[in-house]
Amino acid sequence: MRAYYFDSLPGDQRLPHDSTHPVSEETLKAIGVLYSRIPIDAAGQWEQKINAIASERAYRNHDIISISKAGLGDEFESKMKMFYEEHMHEDEEIRYILEGSGFFDVRENPTDAWIRIHLDAGDMIVLPSGIYHRFTLDMGNKTRTMRLFKDEPKWKAHARGDETDVNPYRLEYLKSFPGMRAAA
């Protein structure tokens, strides 16, 4: 995992867009983003570690999603644009990269700056409910990812806007920051 501020320059979303200003794990934790490195090993110890995390966080289900040009065919570009639209979810988003790599961009609070997080196989990220974020592949154009969830997934993406800014899950997220007042 490598995290840094997004440079906001025009260009393909799958390029690094590295501002050369790194972001520490402590900064990520401060905005509620958790990271773990769980190397994939042939003995399957990674599965035991994932199961322990799932149990600890009361996650009972998971699935595996593969994203690639070969797998999505003609829908590849439209799916990439959809994943890259800024949004939030009402559930935590837990992702464990099994193969390939990609970027999660998250909004820093209170600056609203984009932080880009590059993940490879063996990286796990937990995004809190209510955080604005987006996802894109990198130039490798493929990933196979395990998604964990409590019961049935609530992955409805709430696009950023006035209505989402007052979503109860967004307001609860903002309350987690000292000195922040949630809009009524």
Short mmCIF file of C-alpha atoms in Angstrom, two decimals, residues 19-147:
data_model
loop_
_atom_site.label_atom_id
_atom_site.label_comp_id
_atom_site.label_asym_id
_atom_site.label_seq_id
_atom_site.Cartn_x
_atom_site.Cartn_y
_atom_site.Cartn_z
CA SER A 19 1.56 14.64 -6.05
CA THR A 20 4.76 13.38 -4.32
CA HIS A 21 3.17 14.30 -0.96
CA PRO A 22 2.84 11.01 0.97
CA VAL A 23 0.06 10.24 3.42
CA SER A 24 0.79 8.14 6.52
CA GLU A 25 -1.28 5.28 7.91
CA GLU A 26 -1.93 7.52 10.93
CA THR A 27 -3.53 10.14 8.67
CA LEU A 28 -5.68 7.43 7.09
CA LYS A 29 -6.72 6.18 10.55
CA ALA A 30 -7.62 9.74 11.54
CA ILE A 31 -10.26 9.81 8.77
CA GLY A 32 -11.47 6.30 9.62
CA VAL A 33 -9.65 4.37 6.89
CA LEU A 34 -7.99 1.19 8.15
CA TYR A 35 -5.29 -0.74 6.33
CA SER A 36 -3.85 -4.22 6.85
CA ARG A 37 -1.19 -6.14 4.96
CA ILE A 38 -2.08 -9.84 4.84
CA PRO A 39 0.27 -11.55 2.37
CA ILE A 40 -1.29 -14.29 0.29
CA ASP A 41 0.51 -17.52 1.12
CA ALA A 42 0.24 -21.02 -0.31
CA ALA A 43 -0.54 -22.50 3.13
CA GLY A 44 -3.76 -20.47 3.33
CA GLN A 45 -2.87 -18.59 6.52
CA TRP A 46 -4.22 -15.44 4.86
CA GLU A 47 -7.69 -17.03 4.83
CA GLN A 48 -7.52 -17.62 8.59
CA LYS A 49 -6.55 -13.98 9.12
CA ILE A 50 -9.37 -12.73 6.88
CA ASN A 51 -11.85 -14.98 8.73
CA ALA A 52 -10.63 -13.61 12.08
CA ILE A 53 -11.12 -10.01 10.89
CA ALA A 54 -14.56 -10.87 9.51
CA SER A 55 -15.53 -12.46 12.83
CA GLU A 56 -14.18 -9.52 14.84
CA ARG A 57 -16.20 -7.04 12.73
CA ALA A 58 -19.33 -9.28 12.65
CA TYR A 59 -19.10 -9.91 8.92
CA ARG A 60 -20.76 -13.18 7.96
CA ASN A 61 -20.59 -13.15 4.17
CA HIS A 62 -18.22 -12.41 1.35
CA ASP A 63 -17.97 -12.63 -2.40
CA ILE A 64 -15.21 -12.26 -4.96
CA ILE A 65 -15.40 -9.82 -7.83
CA SER A 66 -13.10 -9.80 -10.84
CA ILE A 67 -12.68 -6.62 -12.82
CA SER A 68 -10.83 -6.74 -16.12
CA LYS A 69 -11.28 -5.74 -19.74
CA ALA A 70 -11.47 -9.41 -20.73
CA GLY A 71 -14.11 -10.14 -18.07
CA LEU A 72 -16.30 -7.07 -18.61
CA GLY A 73 -15.89 -6.78 -22.38
CA ASP A 74 -17.83 -3.87 -23.88
CA GLU A 75 -18.97 -2.74 -20.41
CA PHE A 76 -15.40 -2.21 -19.15
CA GLU A 77 -15.10 1.54 -19.79
CA SER A 78 -18.61 2.34 -18.53
CA LYS A 79 -17.99 0.32 -15.34
CA MET A 80 -14.68 2.12 -14.79
CA LYS A 81 -16.47 5.48 -15.09
CA MET A 82 -19.20 4.31 -12.69
CA PHE A 83 -16.71 3.09 -10.03
CA TYR A 84 -14.84 6.41 -10.33
CA GLU A 85 -17.84 8.62 -9.56
CA GLU A 86 -17.55 10.11 -6.08
CA HIS A 87 -19.97 8.42 -3.69
CA MET A 88 -20.51 6.98 -0.21
CA HIS A 89 -22.16 3.86 1.18
CA GLU A 90 -24.26 3.26 4.27
CA ASP A 91 -22.12 0.24 5.24
CA GLU A 92 -18.41 -0.14 5.77
CA GLU A 93 -16.59 -1.12 2.63
CA ILE A 94 -14.05 -3.89 3.25
CA ARG A 95 -11.91 -5.03 0.34
CA TYR A 96 -9.06 -7.55 0.22
CA ILE A 97 -7.06 -7.65 -3.00
CA LEU A 98 -6.40 -11.22 -4.15
CA GLU A 99 -4.83 -10.43 -7.54
CA GLY A 100 -3.98 -7.32 -9.50
CA SER A 101 -4.04 -3.78 -8.16
CA GLY A 102 -5.97 -0.53 -8.15
CA PHE A 103 -6.61 2.79 -6.46
CA PHE A 104 -9.09 3.85 -3.82
CA ASP A 105 -9.40 7.61 -3.55
CA VAL A 106 -10.88 8.95 -0.31
CA ARG A 107 -11.77 12.47 0.77
CA GLU A 108 -9.75 13.82 3.65
CA ASN A 109 -11.75 15.56 6.33
CA PRO A 110 -11.89 18.52 6.80
CA THR A 111 -9.72 19.60 3.82
CA ASP A 112 -11.80 17.70 1.23
CA ALA A 113 -8.52 16.83 -0.57
CA TRP A 114 -8.33 13.50 -2.39
CA ILE A 115 -6.00 10.91 -0.90
CA ARG A 116 -5.02 8.18 -3.35
CA ILE A 117 -4.35 4.71 -1.94
CA HIS A 118 -2.66 2.19 -4.23
CA LEU A 119 -3.40 -1.41 -3.25
CA ASP A 120 -1.83 -4.66 -4.46
CA ALA A 121 -2.51 -8.34 -3.81
CA GLY A 122 -2.43 -8.95 -0.05
CA ASP A 123 -3.68 -5.47 0.89
CA MET A 124 -6.92 -4.98 2.84
CA ILE A 125 -8.71 -1.68 3.27
CA VAL A 126 -11.70 -0.75 5.42
CA LEU A 127 -13.58 2.42 4.48
CA PRO A 128 -16.05 3.72 7.07
CA SER A 129 -19.68 4.24 6.13
CA GLY A 130 -20.30 7.84 5.13
CA ILE A 131 -16.85 8.59 3.68
CA TYR A 132 -16.76 9.94 0.14
CA HIS A 133 -14.60 7.79 -2.09
CA ARG A 134 -14.11 6.28 -5.55
CA PHE A 135 -12.25 3.36 -7.12
CA THR A 136 -10.31 2.73 -10.28
CA LEU A 137 -7.94 0.11 -11.58
CA ASP A 138 -4.36 1.12 -12.28
CA MET A 139 -2.72 0.60 -15.66
CA GLY A 140 -2.60 -3.18 -15.03
CA ASN A 141 -6.36 -3.08 -15.78
CA LYS A 142 -7.35 -6.01 -13.59
CA THR A 143 -8.13 -7.00 -10.05
CA ARG A 144 -9.72 -9.88 -8.21
CA THR A 145 -11.07 -8.69 -4.89
CA MET A 146 -12.84 -10.21 -1.90
CA ARG A 147 -15.68 -8.06 -0.59
#
